[in-house]
Short mmCIF file of C-alpha atoms and ligand atoms in Angstrom, two decimals:
data_model
loop_
_atom_site.label_atom_id
_atom_site.label_comp_id
_atom_site.label_asym_id
_atom_site.label_seq_id
_atom_site.Cartn_x
_atom_site.Cartn_y
_atom_site.Cartn_z
CA MET H 1213 0.00 0.00 0.00
CA GLN H 1214 1.29 3.43 -0.94
CA ARG H 1215 0.55 6.42 1.30
CA TRP H 1216 0.32 9.91 -0.24
CA SER H 1217 0.38 13.12 1.81
CA VAL H 1218 -1.50 16.05 0.36
CA ASP H 1219 -1.30 19.61 1.69
CA LEU H 1220 -4.70 21.15 0.98
CA LYS H 1221 -3.47 24.64 1.90
CA SER H 1222 -1.67 24.79 -1.45
CA THR H 1223 -2.72 23.77 -4.97
CA ALA H 1224 0.71 22.28 -5.73
CA TRP H 1225 -0.70 18.74 -5.56
CA MET H 1226 -3.14 19.67 -8.34
CA THR H 1227 -0.79 21.57 -10.64
CA SER H 1228 1.90 18.87 -10.30
CA LYS H 1229 -0.67 16.08 -10.87
CA LEU H 1230 0.81 14.41 -7.80
CA LEU H 1231 -2.12 11.97 -7.62
CA GLN H 1232 -2.25 10.97 -11.30
CA PRO H 1233 -0.92 7.47 -10.49
CA VAL H 1234 -3.77 7.08 -7.98
CA ALA H 1235 -6.36 8.19 -10.57
CA ASP H 1236 -4.85 5.71 -13.03
CA ALA H 1237 -5.00 2.96 -10.41
CA LEU H 1238 -8.68 3.73 -9.75
CA ALA H 1239 -9.42 3.54 -13.48
CA ALA H 1240 -7.66 0.17 -13.48
CA GLY H 1241 -9.86 -1.18 -10.66
CA ALA H 1242 -7.83 -0.44 -7.50
CA LEU H 1243 -9.23 0.29 -4.01
CA VAL H 1244 -8.10 3.62 -2.56
CA GLY H 1245 -8.58 5.31 0.83
CA VAL H 1246 -9.63 8.90 0.09
CA PRO H 1247 -10.22 11.94 2.31
CA THR H 1248 -13.54 13.77 2.05
CA GLU H 1249 -14.90 16.65 4.12
CA THR H 1250 -17.19 14.21 5.96
CA VAL H 1251 -15.21 11.01 6.62
CA TYR H 1252 -12.55 9.03 4.74
CA GLY H 1253 -13.97 6.90 1.93
CA LEU H 1254 -12.98 3.53 0.50
CA ALA H 1255 -13.16 4.37 -3.20
CA ALA H 1256 -13.37 2.30 -6.37
CA ASP H 1257 -14.53 2.85 -9.96
CA ALA H 1258 -18.33 2.74 -9.65
CA THR H 1259 -18.66 1.41 -13.19
CA ASN H 1260 -16.43 -1.60 -12.42
CA GLY H 1261 -18.47 -4.32 -10.71
CA ILE H 1262 -15.42 -6.37 -9.79
CA ALA H 1263 -13.67 -3.38 -8.20
CA CYS H 1264 -16.86 -2.58 -6.26
CA ALA H 1265 -17.14 -6.19 -5.11
CA GLY H 1266 -13.72 -5.54 -3.59
CA ILE H 1267 -15.23 -2.73 -1.47
CA TYR H 1268 -17.85 -5.05 0.03
CA ALA H 1269 -15.18 -7.72 0.66
CA ALA H 1270 -12.69 -5.31 2.25
CA LYS H 1271 -15.33 -3.87 4.60
CA GLY H 1272 -17.08 -7.15 5.30
CA ARG H 1273 -20.23 -5.30 4.24
CA PRO H 1274 -23.57 -7.04 3.71
CA SER H 1275 -24.08 -7.24 -0.02
CA PHE H 1276 -27.56 -5.69 0.09
CA ASN H 1277 -26.16 -2.38 1.29
CA PRO H 1278 -25.81 0.02 -1.69
CA LEU H 1279 -23.00 2.55 -2.09
CA ILE H 1280 -22.80 6.31 -2.72
CA SER H 1281 -21.29 7.37 -6.06
CA HIS H 1282 -19.13 10.51 -5.94
CA VAL H 1283 -18.80 12.75 -8.97
CA GLU H 1284 -17.04 16.04 -9.67
CA SER H 1285 -20.08 18.12 -10.65
CA LEU H 1286 -23.86 18.28 -10.94
CA GLU H 1287 -23.42 17.92 -14.67
CA ALA H 1288 -21.61 14.61 -14.16
CA ALA H 1289 -24.29 13.51 -11.65
CA ARG H 1290 -27.02 14.10 -14.24
CA CYS H 1291 -25.42 11.50 -16.52
CA HIS H 1292 -26.35 8.89 -13.90
CA GLY H 1293 -29.47 10.10 -12.12
CA ILE H 1294 -32.70 11.91 -12.98
CA PHE H 1295 -32.92 15.27 -11.23
CA ASP H 1296 -36.35 16.79 -10.82
CA GLU H 1297 -36.87 20.41 -9.81
CA ARG H 1298 -36.46 19.65 -6.10
CA ALA H 1299 -33.26 17.68 -6.67
CA LEU H 1300 -31.82 20.50 -8.76
CA ARG H 1301 -32.67 23.02 -6.11
CA LEU H 1302 -30.88 21.01 -3.41
CA ALA H 1303 -27.88 20.25 -5.62
CA ASN H 1304 -27.50 23.90 -6.56
CA ALA H 1305 -27.78 24.99 -2.95
CA PHE H 1306 -25.53 22.41 -1.29
CA TRP H 1307 -23.12 20.86 -3.81
CA PRO H 1308 -20.25 20.55 -3.44
CA GLY H 1309 -20.90 19.53 0.14
CA PRO H 1310 -22.05 16.98 2.72
CA LEU H 1311 -25.37 16.08 1.06
CA THR H 1312 -26.15 12.82 -0.75
CA LEU H 1313 -29.19 12.74 -3.02
CA VAL H 1314 -31.04 9.52 -3.81
CA VAL H 1315 -32.68 9.94 -7.22
CA PRO H 1316 -34.09 7.62 -9.89
CA ARG H 1317 -31.35 5.95 -11.87
CA ARG H 1318 -30.96 7.14 -15.47
CA GLU H 1319 -31.28 4.40 -18.04
CA GLY H 1320 -27.92 3.74 -19.62
CA SER H 1321 -25.88 4.94 -16.64
CA PRO H 1322 -22.78 2.75 -16.54
CA ILE H 1323 -22.80 2.54 -12.74
CA ALA H 1324 -22.53 -1.12 -11.74
CA ASP H 1325 -25.60 -2.94 -10.41
CA LEU H 1326 -23.58 -3.93 -7.37
CA VAL H 1327 -23.34 -0.24 -6.39
CA THR H 1328 -27.11 0.19 -6.36
CA ALA H 1329 -27.67 -3.29 -4.92
CA GLY H 1330 -30.26 -3.78 -7.63
CA LEU H 1331 -32.36 -0.73 -6.71
CA GLU H 1332 -33.93 1.55 -9.35
CA THR H 1333 -32.45 4.50 -7.50
CA LEU H 1334 -28.95 5.84 -7.05
CA ALA H 1335 -27.18 7.75 -4.26
CA LEU H 1336 -25.05 10.60 -5.67
CA ARG H 1337 -22.82 13.16 -4.01
CA VAL H 1338 -20.51 15.96 -5.18
CA PRO H 1339 -18.11 16.24 -2.24
CA ASP H 1340 -16.51 19.49 -1.23
CA ALA H 1341 -13.23 17.67 -0.68
CA PRO H 1342 -10.99 18.68 -3.61
CA VAL H 1343 -9.05 15.41 -3.65
CA MET H 1344 -12.15 13.28 -4.18
CA ARG H 1345 -13.47 15.55 -6.94
CA TRP H 1346 -10.07 15.67 -8.61
CA LEU H 1347 -9.83 11.87 -8.59
CA ALA H 1348 -13.31 11.47 -10.10
CA GLU H 1349 -12.47 13.91 -12.85
CA ALA H 1350 -8.92 12.64 -13.51
CA SER H 1351 -9.97 8.98 -13.52
CA GLY H 1352 -12.99 9.80 -15.68
CA ARG H 1353 -15.10 7.60 -13.40
CA PRO H 1354 -17.80 8.07 -10.78
CA LEU H 1355 -16.25 6.78 -7.55
CA ALA H 1356 -18.24 4.48 -5.30
CA ALA H 1357 -17.15 5.08 -1.72
CA PRO H 1358 -18.58 4.03 1.60
CA SER H 1359 -16.79 5.10 4.76
CA ALA H 1360 -13.36 3.42 4.94
CA ASN H 1361 -13.97 1.33 8.06
CA LEU H 1362 -14.85 -2.30 8.69
CA SER H 1363 -18.62 -2.70 8.48
CA GLY H 1364 -20.35 -1.68 11.72
CA LYS H 1365 -17.25 -0.04 13.22
CA ILE H 1366 -16.46 3.62 13.88
CA SER H 1367 -16.08 5.75 10.73
CA PRO H 1368 -12.56 7.04 9.96
CA THR H 1369 -11.66 10.72 10.15
CA THR H 1370 -7.89 10.35 9.61
CA ALA H 1371 -5.71 8.32 7.25
CA ASP H 1372 -4.36 6.41 10.27
CA ASP H 1373 -7.91 5.31 11.12
CA VAL H 1374 -8.26 3.96 7.57
CA ILE H 1375 -4.97 2.10 7.76
CA GLY H 1376 -5.91 0.69 11.17
CA ASP H 1377 -9.01 -1.01 9.71
CA LEU H 1378 -8.05 -1.72 6.11
CA ALA H 1379 -4.24 -1.98 5.78
CA GLY H 1380 -3.36 -4.72 3.34
CA LYS H 1381 -6.65 -4.32 1.47
CA LEU H 1382 -5.86 -0.98 -0.22
CA ALA H 1383 -3.56 -0.10 -3.11
CA HIS H 1384 -3.24 3.54 -1.99
CA VAL H 1385 -4.31 5.79 0.84
CA ILE H 1386 -4.30 9.57 0.57
CA ASP H 1387 -3.64 11.54 3.75
CA ALA H 1388 -5.07 15.07 3.77
CA GLY H 1389 -5.34 15.40 7.53
CA SER H 1390 -8.49 15.29 9.67
CA CYS H 1391 -11.91 15.52 8.03
CA PRO H 1392 -13.34 18.98 8.79
CA ILE H 1393 -16.96 17.84 9.26
CA GLY H 1394 -16.35 14.42 10.79
CA LEU H 1395 -19.84 12.96 10.23
CA GLU H 1396 -21.12 11.25 7.09
CA SER H 1397 -23.21 13.18 4.60
CA THR H 1398 -26.91 13.78 5.14
CA ILE H 1399 -28.89 11.51 2.78
CA VAL H 1400 -32.15 12.77 1.26
CA SER H 1401 -34.27 10.68 -1.08
CA LEU H 1402 -36.13 12.43 -3.88
CA ALA H 1403 -37.12 9.16 -5.48
CA GLY H 1404 -40.58 9.11 -3.86
CA PRO H 1405 -43.48 11.55 -3.70
CA ARG H 1406 -42.17 13.36 -0.59
CA PRO H 1407 -38.55 14.36 0.11
CA THR H 1408 -37.34 11.96 2.79
CA LEU H 1409 -34.46 12.14 5.26
CA LEU H 1410 -32.78 8.74 5.06
CA ARG H 1411 -29.81 9.61 7.27
CA PRO H 1412 -29.09 12.74 9.31
CA GLY H 1413 -25.51 13.89 8.70
CA GLY H 1414 -23.10 16.72 8.14
CA LEU H 1415 -25.70 19.06 6.64
CA PRO H 1416 -28.36 20.05 9.19
CA ARG H 1417 -31.92 19.10 8.30
CA SER H 1418 -33.15 22.67 8.84
CA ALA H 1419 -30.93 24.00 6.04
CA ILE H 1420 -32.44 21.47 3.63
CA GLU H 1421 -36.01 22.19 4.70
CA THR H 1422 -35.45 25.91 4.21
CA VAL H 1423 -34.36 25.38 0.61
CA LEU H 1424 -37.17 22.89 -0.11
CA GLY H 1425 -39.80 25.01 1.59
CA GLU H 1426 -41.30 21.90 3.20
CA PRO H 1427 -40.44 19.53 6.05
CA LEU H 1428 -38.59 16.31 5.28
CA VAL H 1429 -40.32 13.02 5.95
CA VAL H 1430 -38.11 10.98 8.29
CA ALA H 1431 -37.50 7.38 7.29
CA GLU H 1432 -38.22 4.84 10.02
CA THR H 1433 -35.38 2.53 10.96
CA ASP H 1434 -36.44 -0.95 9.87
CA ASP H 1435 -33.70 -3.52 10.27
CA ALA H 1436 -35.57 -6.11 8.21
CA ALA H 1437 -35.95 -3.91 5.13
CA PRO H 1438 -33.70 -0.89 5.54
CA MET H 1439 -34.41 2.07 3.24
CA ALA H 1440 -30.84 3.21 3.67
CA PRO H 1441 -29.26 0.02 4.89
CA GLY H 1442 -26.47 1.84 6.74
CA MET H 1443 -29.36 2.86 8.96
CA MET H 1444 -29.37 -0.54 10.63
CA THR H 1445 -29.68 0.05 14.34
CA SER H 1446 -26.29 -1.15 15.56
CA HIS H 1447 -23.57 0.74 13.73
CA TYR H 1448 -20.60 2.96 14.44
CA ALA H 1449 -19.90 0.64 17.33
CA PRO H 1450 -16.82 0.91 19.54
CA GLY H 1451 -15.69 -2.18 21.46
CA ALA H 1452 -16.86 -0.65 24.74
CA HIS H 1453 -20.52 -0.34 25.74
CA VAL H 1454 -21.99 3.11 25.35
CA ARG H 1455 -24.26 4.63 28.03
CA LEU H 1456 -26.21 7.62 26.76
CA ASP H 1457 -27.56 10.66 28.55
CA ALA H 1458 -25.17 10.19 31.46
CA LYS H 1459 -25.71 12.60 34.35
CA ASP H 1460 -22.93 10.94 36.36
CA VAL H 1461 -19.88 8.73 35.90
CA GLN H 1462 -19.76 5.26 37.43
CA PRO H 1463 -16.47 3.78 38.63
CA GLY H 1464 -14.46 2.37 35.72
CA GLU H 1465 -16.28 4.29 33.02
CA ALA H 1466 -14.70 6.58 30.45
CA LEU H 1467 -16.47 9.89 29.82
CA LEU H 1468 -17.42 11.41 26.49
CA ALA H 1469 -18.18 14.91 27.70
CA PHE H 1470 -19.99 17.83 26.06
CA GLY H 1471 -19.94 21.40 27.27
CA SER H 1472 -18.38 23.04 30.30
CA VAL H 1473 -20.51 21.52 33.09
CA PRO H 1474 -19.06 18.18 34.25
CA PRO H 1475 -21.41 15.35 35.27
CA VAL H 1476 -21.59 14.09 38.86
CA ASN H 1477 -18.46 12.12 39.83
CA ALA H 1478 -16.57 13.17 36.70
CA GLY H 1479 -13.44 12.40 38.72
CA HIS H 1480 -14.32 8.69 38.55
CA ALA H 1481 -13.70 8.64 34.80
CA VAL H 1482 -10.84 6.44 33.60
CA GLN H 1483 -10.35 8.94 30.78
CA VAL H 1484 -12.25 11.99 29.55
CA PHE H 1485 -12.69 13.29 26.01
CA ASN H 1486 -14.68 16.50 25.63
CA LEU H 1487 -16.44 16.85 22.24
CA SER H 1488 -16.64 20.62 22.68
CA VAL H 1489 -16.02 22.51 25.90
CA ALA H 1490 -17.73 25.52 24.32
CA GLY H 1491 -20.82 23.43 23.50
CA ASP H 1492 -20.29 24.00 19.77
CA LEU H 1493 -22.10 21.33 17.73
CA ALA H 1494 -19.91 21.61 14.62
CA GLU H 1495 -16.81 21.13 16.77
CA ALA H 1496 -18.49 18.20 18.52
CA ALA H 1497 -19.36 16.58 15.18
CA ALA H 1498 -15.78 16.89 13.97
CA ASN H 1499 -14.53 15.27 17.22
CA LEU H 1500 -17.16 12.54 17.65
CA PHE H 1501 -15.52 9.53 15.98
CA LYS H 1502 -12.06 10.53 17.22
CA GLY H 1503 -13.38 10.73 20.77
CA LEU H 1504 -15.08 7.32 20.55
CA ARG H 1505 -11.85 5.78 19.24
CA ILE H 1506 -9.68 7.34 21.94
CA LEU H 1507 -12.01 6.31 24.77
CA ASP H 1508 -12.35 2.82 23.30
CA ARG H 1509 -8.57 2.49 23.55
CA SER H 1510 -8.69 3.48 27.25
CA GLY H 1511 -9.80 -0.07 28.03
CA ALA H 1512 -12.92 1.09 29.90
CA ALA H 1513 -15.80 -1.38 29.58
CA THR H 1514 -18.32 1.45 29.24
CA ILE H 1515 -18.24 4.94 27.76
CA ALA H 1516 -20.65 7.32 29.51
CA VAL H 1517 -21.91 10.05 27.18
CA GLN H 1518 -23.18 13.43 28.39
CA PRO H 1519 -26.36 14.67 26.68
CA VAL H 1520 -25.94 16.54 23.39
CA PRO H 1521 -28.77 18.88 22.30
CA GLU H 1522 -30.86 17.58 19.39
CA ARG H 1523 -30.75 20.81 17.33
CA ASP H 1524 -28.69 21.41 14.13
CA LEU H 1525 -25.82 18.91 13.85
CA GLY H 1526 -26.92 17.47 17.20
CA GLU H 1527 -29.51 15.39 15.32
CA ALA H 1528 -26.76 13.54 13.43
CA ILE H 1529 -24.45 13.34 16.46
CA ASN H 1530 -27.24 11.77 18.55
CA ASP H 1531 -28.15 9.43 15.69
CA ARG H 1532 -24.58 8.08 15.62
CA LEU H 1533 -24.42 7.87 19.42
CA ARG H 1534 -27.71 5.92 19.59
CA ARG H 1535 -26.36 3.46 17.03
CA ALA H 1536 -23.09 3.15 18.94
CA ALA H 1537 -25.16 2.36 22.06
CA ALA H 1538 -27.58 -0.09 20.39
CA PRO H 1539 -27.44 -3.80 21.25
CA ARG H 1540 -25.01 -5.54 18.91
CA SER H 1541 -26.28 -8.25 16.63
O1 LIG D 715 -20.16 11.13 3.93
C1 LIG D 715 -20.47 10.11 3.34
O2 LIG D 715 -21.60 9.92 2.88
C2 LIG D 715 -19.38 9.03 3.20
C3 LIG D 715 -18.27 9.61 2.34
C4 LIG D 715 -17.20 8.61 2.04
O3 LIG D 715 -18.81 10.15 1.16
N1 LIG D 715 -19.93 7.85 2.61
C5 LIG D 715 -20.78 7.03 3.28
O4 LIG D 715 -21.15 5.96 2.58
O5 LIG D 715 -21.15 7.24 4.41
P1 LIG D 715 -21.81 4.67 3.22
O6 LIG D 715 -21.71 3.64 2.15
O7 LIG D 715 -21.16 4.32 4.53
O8 LIG D 715 -23.28 5.04 3.42
C6 LIG D 715 -24.11 5.07 2.30
C7 LIG D 715 -25.54 5.06 2.71
C8 LIG D 715 -25.97 3.72 3.21
O9 LIG D 715 -26.78 3.90 4.36
C9 LIG D 715 -26.77 3.19 2.05
O10 LIG D 715 -27.71 2.28 2.46
C10 LIG D 715 -27.37 4.44 1.48
O11 LIG D 715 -26.33 5.37 1.56
N2 LIG D 715 -27.75 4.33 0.08
C11 LIG D 715 -26.96 4.16 -0.98
N3 LIG D 715 -27.68 4.03 -2.11
C12 LIG D 715 -28.98 4.13 -1.76
C13 LIG D 715 -30.21 4.08 -2.46
N4 LIG D 715 -30.26 3.91 -3.77
N5 LIG D 715 -31.33 4.23 -1.75
C14 LIG D 715 -31.30 4.42 -0.42
N6 LIG D 715 -30.16 4.46 0.31
C15 LIG D 715 -29.02 4.31 -0.34
MG1 LIG D 716 -20.33 3.87 6.90
#
């Protein structure tokens, strides 16, 4: 596996075509760990069914769980999906960015059936992350990419996280530092009569509802027939148990804190990680998966989690925390 370091503060990596060998490898069917503004992705050519089978194998992912295809522009997205007026409005407002749109699949799109898991719809995203867009454009391929973690485990926000889970299964990994958002994209389906929130994520629901001018329908979690199968209840799971809404710390617990007011017996904590002392939800989102990983390594059997407000990005943070706390199957 080759590791590439990219400094996003300069455009030298673009002008020098530093990553051309990686784009060529993608076009030839390789698996690559790629930074995005949300989380690191495990990318492959979405038109290459064999390469995409490699994604499912590397992650140990159930084969019914479809993948997001990443493209460099709305124009490229429209080659694969059918965008109605609502979809165009959302794409124009939020792309590039942390929003995935599920739209009807366009006939003749070369995206592999394995990516859509046989559905008539397609999940598309134009990421803000320049590396991912550059690779899609330079490889000339839409890039299928789930989060670059083993299925059911904590999503990666650094290249080291990716290597920790998937070393030996990747041809390349690109290191562009920590992901600025730190939570997966928000997924909205426009394939049905009403716009539906399939997964809360890095773009707050209220921003989407403002642009649509109507509330989103919220998809129910149904483990037997998941609408967005990543929405299965147990997910993002650390090794330790997770105790939500903790007002105190029990002996032996680690503490995932939020805000400046410590819980009762905070001194009992084996280790403390504060998502945001200032109570800032964007900062907390960016720190969430890192904090879970660090506290998991503390060896504590249980991670106590202070309450996080449900507004703005808190909806997605609490969604991930509830999944981390859910009984494991
Ligand atoms: O931020 C993100 O979205 C990251 C980065 C790498 O872009 N990707 C990501 O992908 O989180 P993944 O594969 O972990 O999650 C994709 C979600 C799954 O819950 C999947 O079920 C859903 O998208 N999905 C994909 N295609 C779908 C479709 N046609 N209809 C409904 N849900 C779909
Ligand atoms: Mg994932």
